[in-house]
Tab-separated table of C-alpha atoms in Angstrom:
chain	number	residue	atom	x	y	z
A	211	MET	CA	0.094	0.050	0.037
A	212	PRO	CA	1.594	3.466	-0.861
A	213	ASP	CA	1.907	6.453	1.128
A	214	ILE	CA	0.275	9.398	-0.900
A	215	ARG	CA	0.396	12.748	1.044
A	216	VAL	CA	-0.963	16.067	-0.840
A	217	GLN	CA	-0.436	18.941	1.403
A	218	PRO	CA	0.257	22.910	1.935
A	219	ASP	CA	2.179	22.475	4.411
A	220	PRO	CA	6.324	22.152	4.536
A	221	PHE	CA	7.396	18.775	5.073
A	222	ASP	CA	10.878	17.542	6.898
A	223	TYR	CA	12.958	15.579	4.082
A	224	GLY	CA	14.952	14.317	6.385
A	225	GLN	CA	12.580	13.229	8.966
A	226	VAL	CA	10.508	11.741	6.377
A	227	CYS	CA	13.292	9.958	4.900
A	228	ALA	CA	14.437	8.428	8.147
A	229	ALA	CA	10.729	7.464	9.324
A	230	PHE	CA	10.432	5.448	5.612
A	231	ALA	CA	14.063	3.659	5.980
A	232	GLN	CA	12.743	2.385	9.449
A	233	ALA	CA	9.581	1.376	8.763
A	234	HIS	CA	11.119	-0.622	5.568
A	235	CYS	CA	14.373	-1.521	7.393
A	236	ASP	CA	13.794	-5.161	6.286
A	237	ASN	CA	14.377	-4.318	2.924
A	238	GLY	CA	18.169	-3.860	1.924
A	239	ALA	CA	17.595	-0.602	-0.251
A	240	ILE	CA	16.146	2.411	0.180
A	241	VAL	CA	15.831	5.324	-2.818
A	242	SER	CA	14.461	8.855	-1.901
A	243	PHE	CA	14.147	12.008	-4.619
A	244	CYS	CA	13.510	15.346	-3.183
A	245	GLY	CA	12.949	18.330	-5.435
A	246	ILE	CA	13.372	22.036	-4.496
A	247	VAL	CA	12.426	25.039	-5.193
A	248	ARG	CA	15.458	26.778	-7.239
A	249	GLY	CA	15.924	30.134	-6.736
A	250	GLU	CA	17.318	31.394	-10.099
A	251	ASN	CA	16.570	34.244	-12.211
A	252	GLY	CA	15.352	36.342	-9.494
A	253	LEU	CA	12.719	33.696	-8.504
A	254	GLN	CA	10.869	35.121	-5.603
A	255	ALA	CA	7.988	32.698	-5.020
A	256	MET	CA	6.169	29.659	-6.124
A	257	GLU	CA	2.703	29.118	-6.117
A	258	ILE	CA	1.511	25.388	-6.873
A	259	GLU	CA	-2.165	24.937	-7.963
A	260	HIS	CA	-3.672	21.004	-8.352
A	261	TYR	CA	-6.898	19.033	-9.058
A	262	PRO	CA	-7.960	17.941	-5.319
A	263	GLY	CA	-9.304	14.453	-5.747
A	264	MET	CA	-7.819	13.613	-9.080
A	265	THR	CA	-4.203	14.421	-7.865
A	266	GLU	CA	-4.663	11.970	-4.608
A	267	ARG	CA	-6.159	9.667	-7.629
A	268	ALA	CA	-3.345	9.916	-9.988
A	269	LEU	CA	-0.815	9.716	-7.560
A	270	HIS	CA	-2.013	6.457	-6.089
A	271	ARG	CA	-2.113	5.098	-9.436
A	272	ILE	CA	1.264	5.820	-10.348
A	273	ALA	CA	2.907	4.428	-7.362
A	274	GLU	CA	0.903	1.189	-7.670
A	275	GLN	CA	1.773	0.784	-11.058
A	276	ALA	CA	5.442	1.039	-9.654
A	277	MET	CA	4.502	-1.554	-6.856
A	278	THR	CA	3.621	-3.971	-9.867
A	279	ARG	CA	6.107	-3.118	-11.891
A	280	TRP	CA	9.097	-3.979	-9.682
A	281	THR	CA	9.334	-5.680	-6.299
A	282	LEU	CA	9.299	-3.169	-3.587
A	283	GLY	CA	8.574	-3.013	0.128
A	284	GLY	CA	7.285	-0.199	0.034
A	285	ALA	CA	6.529	3.496	-1.892
A	286	LEU	CA	5.820	6.754	-0.587
A	287	ILE	CA	4.957	10.168	-2.577
A	288	LEU	CA	4.510	13.573	-1.041
A	289	HIS	CA	3.645	16.777	-3.066
A	290	ARG	CA	3.103	20.203	-1.472
A	291	HIS	CA	0.491	22.709	-3.073
A	292	GLY	CA	0.215	26.570	-2.513
A	293	PRO	CA	2.616	29.386	-1.998
A	294	LEU	CA	6.614	28.016	-1.593
A	295	THR	CA	9.819	29.900	-1.642
A	296	PRO	CA	13.140	29.386	-3.139
A	297	GLY	CA	15.262	26.535	-1.225
A	298	GLU	CA	12.115	24.705	-0.047
A	299	PRO	CA	11.264	21.043	-0.726
A	300	ILE	CA	8.177	20.791	-3.048
A	301	MET	CA	8.136	17.127	-2.967
A	302	MET	CA	9.687	13.919	-2.697
A	303	VAL	CA	9.415	10.085	-3.382
A	304	ALA	CA	11.089	7.282	-1.986
A	305	THR	CA	11.168	3.534	-2.515
A	306	ALA	CA	12.055	0.463	-0.393
A	307	ALA	CA	13.014	-2.816	-2.140
A	308	ARG	CA	15.305	-5.703	-1.290
A	309	HIS	CA	17.528	-4.999	-4.433
A	310	ARG	CA	18.775	-1.557	-5.256
A	311	ALA	CA	18.193	-2.203	-9.099
A	312	ASP	CA	14.168	-2.342	-8.233
A	313	ALA	CA	14.587	0.551	-5.779
A	314	PHE	CA	16.090	3.043	-8.217
A	315	ALA	CA	14.164	1.776	-11.088
A	316	ALA	CA	10.962	2.474	-9.447
A	317	ALA	CA	11.585	5.994	-7.875
A	318	ASP	CA	12.969	6.952	-11.585
A	319	PHE	CA	9.411	5.809	-13.344
A	320	MET	CA	7.174	7.508	-10.557
A	321	MET	CA	9.340	10.803	-10.864
A	322	ASP	CA	8.941	10.530	-14.673
A	323	TYR	CA	4.747	9.988	-14.576
A	324	LEU	CA	4.563	12.150	-11.819
A	325	LYS	CA	6.084	15.332	-13.745
A	326	SER	CA	3.495	14.751	-16.708
A	327	ARG	CA	0.446	12.374	-15.408
A	328	ALA	CA	-0.117	14.440	-11.928
A	329	PRO	CA	-2.520	17.426	-12.290
A	330	PHE	CA	-0.053	19.876	-10.482
A	331	TRP	CA	0.340	23.462	-12.254
A	332	LYS	CA	3.669	25.276	-11.032
A	333	LYS	CA	3.224	29.588	-11.272
A	334	GLU	CA	6.751	31.426	-10.454
A	335	ARG	CA	6.609	34.956	-9.160
A	336	ARG	CA	9.749	37.701	-10.245
A	337	ALA	CA	10.053	41.247	-9.960
A	338	SER	CA	9.114	41.044	-13.473
A	339	GLY	CA	5.748	39.590	-12.813
A	340	GLU	CA	4.144	36.019	-12.871
A	341	ARG	CA	4.081	33.168	-15.343
A	342	TRP	CA	3.032	29.953	-15.334
A	343	VAL	CA	5.703	27.387	-15.778
A	344	ALA	CA	5.509	25.681	-19.225
A	345	ALA	CA	5.663	21.901	-19.736
A	346	ARG	CA	9.035	20.483	-21.210
A	347	ASP	CA	8.735	18.306	-24.321
A	348	LEU	CA	11.773	16.323	-22.517
A	349	ASP	CA	9.263	15.169	-19.625
A	350	GLU	CA	6.920	13.995	-21.687
A	351	GLN	CA	9.250	11.897	-23.818
A	352	ALA	CA	10.674	10.662	-20.574
A	353	LEU	CA	7.626	8.570	-20.471
A	354	SER	CA	8.607	6.412	-23.384
A	355	ARG	CA	11.772	4.918	-21.677
A	356	TRP	CA	9.311	2.954	-19.411
B	258	MET	CA	-27.216	16.084	-19.217
B	259	ARG	CA	-25.400	18.141	-16.603
B	260	VAL	CA	-21.992	18.339	-16.040
B	261	THR	CA	-19.519	20.250	-13.577
B	262	VAL	CA	-16.717	21.880	-16.087
B	263	LEU	CA	-13.540	22.521	-13.952
B	264	TYR	CA	-10.625	24.934	-15.423
B	265	PHE	CA	-6.991	25.018	-13.750
B	266	ALA	CA	-4.008	27.212	-14.161
B	267	TRP	CA	-4.028	29.904	-16.823
B	268	LEU	CA	-7.375	28.090	-18.413
B	269	ARG	CA	-8.897	29.275	-15.148
B	270	GLU	CA	-7.701	32.638	-15.035
B	271	ARG	CA	-8.184	33.287	-18.773
B	272	ILE	CA	-11.705	32.379	-18.229
B	273	GLY	CA	-12.144	34.191	-15.041
B	274	HIS	CA	-13.770	31.417	-12.892
B	275	ALA	CA	-12.993	28.114	-11.785
B	276	GLN	CA	-16.249	26.227	-12.774
B	277	ASP	CA	-19.114	26.017	-14.890
B	278	GLN	CA	-22.096	24.031	-14.684
B	279	VAL	CA	-23.391	23.270	-17.973
B	280	GLU	CA	-26.094	21.785	-19.626
B	281	THR	CA	-25.175	19.678	-22.691
B	282	ASP	CA	-25.940	16.866	-25.384
B	283	ALA	CA	-22.157	16.971	-26.531
B	284	ALA	CA	-21.397	13.907	-27.264
B	285	THR	CA	-17.618	14.143	-26.907
B	286	VAL	CA	-15.152	16.488	-25.391
B	287	THR	CA	-14.435	18.313	-28.434
B	288	GLU	CA	-18.236	18.741	-28.953
B	289	LEU	CA	-18.453	20.140	-25.280
B	290	VAL	CA	-15.330	22.637	-26.059
B	291	ASP	CA	-17.154	24.110	-29.073
B	292	GLN	CA	-20.277	24.553	-26.592
B	293	LEU	CA	-18.082	26.526	-24.043
B	294	ARG	CA	-16.359	28.492	-26.770
B	295	ALA	CA	-19.666	29.893	-27.978
B	296	ARG	CA	-20.211	31.148	-24.491
B	297	ASP	CA	-18.880	34.522	-24.475
B	298	ASP	CA	-14.820	35.732	-25.667
B	299	ARG	CA	-12.836	34.804	-22.555
B	300	HIS	CA	-13.844	30.772	-23.153
B	301	ALA	CA	-13.000	31.563	-26.573
B	302	LEU	CA	-10.016	32.678	-26.450
B	303	ALA	CA	-8.820	29.969	-23.349
B	304	PHE	CA	-9.688	27.437	-25.760
B	305	ALA	CA	-8.172	28.895	-29.006
B	306	ASP	CA	-5.528	26.046	-28.879
B	307	LEU	CA	-6.573	22.893	-28.222
B	308	THR	CA	-2.957	21.393	-28.391
B	309	ALA	CA	-2.273	23.118	-25.492
B	310	ILE	CA	-5.107	22.023	-23.563
B	311	ARG	CA	-5.399	18.596	-21.361
B	312	VAL	CA	-8.855	16.756	-20.286
B	313	ALA	CA	-9.854	14.959	-17.378
B	314	ILE	CA	-13.243	12.705	-17.428
B	315	ASP	CA	-14.337	12.317	-14.035
B	316	GLN	CA	-10.714	12.670	-12.935
B	317	ASP	CA	-9.205	10.307	-15.150
B	318	LEU	CA	-7.088	11.906	-18.138
B	319	ALA	CA	-8.781	11.476	-21.462
B	320	ASP	CA	-8.412	12.468	-25.002
B	321	LEU	CA	-9.982	15.522	-26.827
B	322	ASP	CA	-12.323	12.908	-28.583
B	323	ALA	CA	-13.264	10.582	-25.825
B	324	PRO	CA	-17.023	10.207	-25.358
B	325	ILE	CA	-18.761	11.857	-22.019
B	326	THR	CA	-21.770	10.386	-21.843
B	327	GLY	CA	-22.598	9.832	-18.246
B	328	ALA	CA	-19.606	11.786	-17.243
B	329	ARG	CA	-20.161	13.963	-14.125
B	330	GLU	CA	-17.209	16.288	-13.908
B	331	ILE	CA	-14.909	17.488	-16.865
B	332	ALA	CA	-11.868	19.402	-16.252
B	333	PHE	CA	-9.835	21.251	-18.785
B	334	PHE	CA	-6.157	22.552	-17.953
B	335	PRO	CA	-2.823	22.796	-19.383
B	336	PRO	CA	-0.095	20.250	-19.806
B	337	MET	CA	0.692	19.111	-15.932
B	338	THR	CA	4.207	20.984	-14.428
B	339	GLY	CA	4.944	18.815	-11.318
B	340	GLY	CA	7.400	17.392	-9.302
C	16	MET	CA	34.400	18.290	-4.301
C	17	PRO	CA	32.649	14.742	-2.984
C	18	ASP	CA	32.279	14.397	0.443
C	19	ILE	CA	33.706	11.024	1.368
C	20	ARG	CA	33.188	9.183	4.894
C	21	VAL	CA	34.760	6.019	6.177
C	22	GLN	CA	33.338	5.391	9.532
C	23	PRO	CA	32.688	2.817	12.374
C	24	ASP	CA	30.019	4.714	13.904
C	25	PRO	CA	26.368	4.763	12.979
C	26	PHE	CA	24.770	7.442	10.818
C	27	ASP	CA	21.301	9.138	11.084
C	28	TYR	CA	20.392	8.775	7.546
C	29	GLY	CA	17.684	11.227	7.945
C	30	GLN	CA	20.239	13.936	9.232
C	31	VAL	CA	22.682	13.328	6.431
C	32	CYS	CA	19.825	13.624	3.914
C	33	ALA	CA	18.221	16.660	5.063
C	34	ALA	CA	21.936	18.458	5.884
C	35	PHE	CA	23.157	17.219	2.216
C	36	ALA	CA	19.597	18.782	0.592
C	37	GLN	CA	20.139	21.643	2.846
C	38	ALA	CA	23.898	22.019	1.840
C	39	HIS	CA	22.783	21.758	-1.994
C	40	CYS	CA	19.067	23.450	-2.077
C	41	ASP	CA	20.777	25.593	-5.078
C	42	ASN	CA	20.064	22.405	-7.078
C	43	GLY	CA	16.516	21.189	-7.957
C	44	ALA	CA	17.108	17.571	-7.479
C	45	ILE	CA	17.883	15.512	-4.508
C	46	VAL	CA	18.769	11.822	-4.942
C	47	SER	CA	19.724	9.191	-2.051
C	48	PHE	CA	20.431	5.596	-1.655
C	49	CYS	CA	20.692	3.663	1.565
C	50	GLY	CA	21.827	0.606	2.057
C	51	ILE	CA	20.343	-1.320	5.315
C	52	VAL	CA	21.661	-4.729	6.791
C	53	ARG	CA	18.692	-7.416	6.282
C	54	GLY	CA	18.088	-9.517	9.019
C	55	GLU	CA	16.666	-12.551	7.003
C	56	ASN	CA	17.893	-16.184	7.158
C	57	GLY	CA	18.675	-15.942	10.970
C	58	LEU	CA	21.414	-13.384	10.264
C	59	GLN	CA	22.716	-12.295	13.850
C	60	ALA	CA	25.495	-9.609	13.243
C	61	MET	CA	27.483	-8.549	10.234
C	62	GLU	CA	31.321	-7.142	10.304
C	63	ILE	CA	32.497	-5.199	7.402
C	64	GLU	CA	36.331	-5.520	6.955
C	65	HIS	CA	38.344	-2.500	4.755
C	66	TYR	CA	41.265	-1.480	3.563
C	67	PRO	CA	42.047	1.780	5.153
C	68	GLY	CA	43.839	4.315	2.782
C	69	MET	CA	42.521	2.773	-0.104
C	70	THR	CA	38.826	2.704	0.516
C	71	GLU	CA	38.859	6.338	0.860
C	72	ARG	CA	40.961	6.923	-2.316
C	73	ALA	CA	38.470	4.616	-4.274
C	74	LEU	CA	35.676	6.112	-2.868
C	75	HIS	CA	36.932	9.644	-4.078
C	76	ARG	CA	37.449	8.195	-7.447
C	77	ILE	CA	33.748	6.785	-8.059
C	78	ALA	CA	32.738	9.916	-6.984
C	79	GLU	CA	34.787	12.380	-9.085
C	80	GLN	CA	33.931	10.084	-12.041
C	81	ALA	CA	30.475	10.483	-11.164
C	82	MET	CA	30.921	14.292	-10.933
C	83	THR	CA	32.992	14.632	-14.085
C	84	ARG	CA	30.282	12.342	-16.319
C	85	TRP	CA	27.047	14.501	-15.285
C	86	THR	CA	26.549	17.683	-13.931
C	87	LEU	CA	26.354	17.615	-10.387
C	88	GLY	CA	26.265	20.119	-8.107
C	89	GLY	CA	27.394	17.882	-4.873
C	90	ALA	CA	28.070	14.034	-4.289
C	91	LEU	CA	28.440	12.079	-1.244
C	92	ILE	CA	29.134	8.074	-0.464
C	93	LEU	CA	29.326	7.443	3.183
C	94	HIS	CA	30.310	4.245	4.587
C	95	ARG	CA	30.334	2.016	7.401
C	96	HIS	CA	33.063	-0.785	8.710
C	97	GLY	CA	33.344	-3.186	11.609
C	98	PRO	CA	30.376	-4.784	13.332
C	99	LEU	CA	26.674	-4.111	12.565
C	100	THR	CA	23.366	-5.623	13.484
C	101	PRO	CA	20.240	-6.345	11.193
C	102	GLY	CA	18.245	-3.216	10.656
C	103	GLU	CA	21.059	-0.995	10.679
C	104	PRO	CA	21.951	1.205	7.871
C	105	ILE	CA	25.652	0.288	6.361
C	106	MET	CA	26.150	3.240	3.780
C	107	MET	CA	24.311	5.859	1.989
C	108	VAL	CA	25.033	8.095	-1.348
C	109	ALA	CA	23.546	11.489	-2.293
C	110	THR	CA	23.803	13.502	-5.559
C	111	ALA	CA	22.430	17.093	-6.079
C	112	ALA	CA	21.817	18.231	-9.389
C	113	ARG	CA	19.777	20.686	-11.593
C	114	HIS	CA	18.379	17.820	-13.223
C	115	ARG	CA	16.705	14.612	-11.839
C	116	ALA	CA	18.033	12.322	-14.567
C	117	ASP	CA	21.899	13.651	-13.544
C	118	ALA	CA	20.899	12.825	-9.865
C	119	PHE	CA	19.693	9.583	-10.506
C	120	ALA	CA	22.053	8.395	-13.062
C	121	ALA	CA	25.064	9.599	-11.016
C	122	ALA	CA	23.572	7.791	-7.659
C	123	ASP	CA	22.971	4.943	-9.605
C	124	PHE	CA	26.715	5.130	-10.840
C	125	MET	CA	28.282	5.267	-7.638
C	126	MET	CA	26.282	2.576	-6.273
C	127	ASP	CA	27.446	0.448	-8.995
C	128	TYR	CA	31.229	0.911	-8.967
C	129	LEU	CA	31.042	0.706	-4.785
C	130	LYS	CA	29.743	-2.489	-4.836
C	131	SER	CA	32.650	-3.909	-6.998
C	132	ARG	CA	35.583	-1.391	-6.814
C	133	ALA	CA	35.597	-0.501	-3.314
C	134	PRO	CA	37.454	-2.588	-0.716
C	135	PHE	CA	34.990	-3.755	1.438
C	136	TRP	CA	34.006	-7.212	2.672
C	137	LYS	CA	31.093	-8.666	4.440
C	138	LYS	CA	31.486	-11.305	6.776
C	139	GLU	CA	27.656	-12.652	8.348
C	140	ARG	CA	27.384	-14.400	11.662
C	141	ARG	CA	24.480	-16.913	12.179
C	142	ALA	CA	23.542	-19.315	15.006
C	143	SER	CA	25.127	-21.892	12.317
C	144	GLY	CA	28.578	-19.926	12.246
C	145	GLU	CA	30.074	-17.353	10.389
C	146	ARG	CA	30.763	-16.927	6.831
C	147	TRP	CA	32.228	-14.438	4.017
C	148	VAL	CA	29.681	-12.840	1.765
C	149	ALA	CA	30.212	-13.638	-1.768
C	150	ALA	CA	30.491	-11.350	-4.664
C	151	ARG	CA	27.736	-11.618	-7.172
C	152	ASP	CA	27.978	-11.927	-10.787
C	153	LEU	CA	25.354	-9.756	-11.402
C	154	ASP	CA	27.002	-6.472	-9.150
C	155	GLU	CA	30.429	-7.439	-11.937
C	156	GLN	CA	27.977	-7.137	-14.790
C	157	ALA	CA	26.239	-4.131	-13.641
C	158	LEU	CA	29.100	-2.147	-14.660
C	159	SER	CA	28.994	-2.879	-18.261
C	160	ARG	CA	26.121	-0.520	-18.071
C	161	TRP	CA	28.182	2.897	-17.974
D	113	MET	CA	62.876	-4.938	-3.402
D	114	ARG	CA	61.160	-5.064	0.031
D	115	VAL	CA	57.075	-4.846	-0.206
D	116	THR	CA	54.779	-4.825	2.508
D	117	VAL	CA	52.217	-7.773	0.975
D	118	LEU	CA	48.296	-7.082	2.831
D	119	TYR	CA	45.844	-9.769	3.179
D	120	PHE	CA	41.949	-9.368	3.618
D	121	ALA	CA	38.974	-11.222	4.530
D	122	TRP	CA	39.122	-14.415	4.282
D	123	LEU	CA	42.763	-14.487	2.605
D	124	ARG	CA	43.785	-13.053	6.090
D	125	GLU	CA	41.786	-15.835	7.755
D	126	ARG	CA	43.741	-18.567	5.757
D	127	ILE	CA	46.962	-17.080	5.798
D	128	GLY	CA	46.490	-16.551	9.652
D	129	HIS	CA	47.751	-13.079	9.595
D	130	ALA	CA	47.159	-9.430	7.874
D	131	GLN	CA	50.394	-8.705	5.978
D	132	ASP	CA	53.856	-10.332	5.314
D	133	GLN	CA	57.138	-8.233	4.710
D	134	VAL	CA	58.661	-9.839	1.813
D	135	GLU	CA	61.985	-9.377	-0.122
D	136	THR	CA	61.372	-9.862	-3.512
D	137	ASP	CA	62.646	-9.887	-7.069
D	138	ALA	CA	59.502	-10.612	-8.573
D	139	ALA	CA	58.881	-8.586	-11.784
D	140	THR	CA	54.934	-9.281	-11.880
D	141	VAL	CA	52.134	-9.880	-9.370
D	142	THR	CA	51.981	-13.696	-10.911
D	143	GLU	CA	55.723	-14.128	-9.756
D	144	LEU	CA	55.015	-12.501	-6.463
D	145	VAL	CA	52.579	-15.168	-5.939
D	146	ASP	CA	54.218	-17.954	-6.591
D	147	GLN	CA	57.073	-17.115	-4.569
D	148	LEU	CA	54.231	-16.451	-1.558
D	149	ARG	CA	53.273	-20.017	-2.240
D	150	ALA	CA	56.175	-21.323	-1.645
D	151	ARG	CA	56.576	-19.462	2.171
D	152	ASP	CA	54.195	-22.285	3.678
D	153	ASP	CA	50.827	-24.370	3.687
D	154	ARG	CA	48.818	-21.760	4.486
D	155	HIS	CA	49.779	-19.085	1.942
D	156	ALA	CA	49.338	-22.427	-0.582
D	157	LEU	CA	46.143	-22.836	0.214
D	158	ALA	CA	45.336	-19.413	0.241
D	159	PHE	CA	46.287	-18.470	-3.106
D	160	ALA	CA	45.112	-22.115	-4.438
D	161	ASP	CA	42.657	-20.489	-6.789
D	162	LEU	CA	43.785	-17.092	-8.164
D	163	THR	CA	40.410	-16.604	-10.053
D	164	ALA	CA	38.947	-15.940	-6.542
D	165	ILE	CA	41.888	-13.016	-5.902
D	166	ARG	CA	41.733	-9.445	-6.591
D	167	VAL	CA	44.910	-7.457	-6.207
D	168	ALA	CA	45.549	-4.078	-5.675
D	169	ILE	CA	49.017	-2.413	-6.213
D	170	ASP	CA	49.965	0.770	-3.978
D	171	GLN	CA	46.231	0.772	-3.172
D	172	ASP	CA	44.998	0.728	-7.006
D	173	LEU	CA	43.409	-2.002	-8.307
D	174	ALA	CA	45.462	-4.146	-10.634
D	175	ASP	CA	45.360	-6.885	-13.162
D	176	LEU	CA	47.834	-10.244	-11.565
D	177	ASP	CA	49.827	-9.859	-14.422
D	178	ALA	CA	50.778	-6.246	-14.101
D	179	PRO	CA	54.660	-5.062	-12.943
D	180	ILE	CA	55.332	-4.385	-9.457
D	181	THR	CA	58.582	-2.850	-9.871
D	182	GLY	CA	58.943	-0.006	-7.552
D	183	ALA	CA	55.712	-1.028	-5.488
D	184	ARG	CA	55.597	-0.588	-1.782
D	185	GLU	CA	52.415	-2.218	-0.707
D	186	ILE	CA	50.665	-4.975	-2.456
D	187	ALA	CA	47.414	-5.829	-1.421
D	188	PHE	CA	45.415	-9.393	-2.084
D	189	PHE	CA	41.715	-9.965	-1.332
D	190	PRO	CA	38.322	-11.694	-2.748
D	191	PRO	CA	35.788	-9.897	-4.810
D	192	MET	CA	34.855	-6.710	-2.817
D	193	THR	CA	31.088	-6.930	-1.226
D	194	GLY	CA	30.439	-3.681	-0.026
D	195	GLY	CA	27.275	-1.442	-0.448
């Protein structure tokens, strides 16, 4: 059963990693990913909009696909929405498996699908104004790897 | 039939509100879009370029030519940028 | 400059992840891996022997190869030696990059090389006695991916 | 020349100690191994199967036919199992 969390509140990446590793310490391999707001080009703030209901559904589906495809002991996806500032963690995924190849592939897969298949939209605010982040063709193409 | 139509991100901003309640006989998403475009200029502008728009029917991603019969909630939004 | 640590002492995986992410928060993507002692088949304890001097040298080289090969903002390898018990973290790697593909590939690469090219040897203790863990052909073969 | 020869893991256990100081004229690792085998039964046993053994010359991994001229520290050990 994947652990899916969609929340406006900040999270403590280290604390979630530690708790996940502890809960799955009978697995030999833990992989985690954390996405952080980059403060480049004068970014002042970011706002993440999402689609309540569909978001949780999409993340559950992505994690469950990963658990079907690889032999995992556990999977976690946590994603924030609302306002964020540069340097803050936006989201994380974590996987636990007996073998590291499964843990790496599943985390990488979940990130690729989350980027293009989970209903989140980022808006950036700079001194020059606000703009919605455009989806990158590269992110859509990444799905063909799987 | 009556459906709730939801808008997100710049679609929501261009249209000026987050949802419409729509009475429709549209059989597909594309037919529903034609009906929405006819509502006013804001809707027409928001739906000007369909290649920039994604759709979910009852919270599942779908194609623009997908049938919508029986659907209760149809959402339009730009390509997703999470992560 | 990679952060290389070889130590007998336990480490706090969450704490190291948090400090690494904080130190590299100008990068958008953090990947970390943690290896944990699996307590399976009645394992009571594990002892990790290493080659002081060569170990640090080998880990530095692996991390520097990763930093040459991918665009990374930082890389960390931490590996324990001495006695360990089931459920304890053995080692971890972490990578920071602007793009997640670099962070994932570099962490995966460092794990593959660390497995077969860093001078560590594991000995397992069970009620039935002690035995040195045999290297897996699979681990050697994994290097051909790079 | 004089080299320090180090043993790790089961090689160390089979030989019974962690290092030997060796005076040698060996030109390659293989020639050094022949000389070590001749020291006693424990060394002979430890080096019985060379396919199970890896070598490092001055803390760099090397092949068994590598030259050792000028080397100060040569280490023998089984395939590594870290991570």
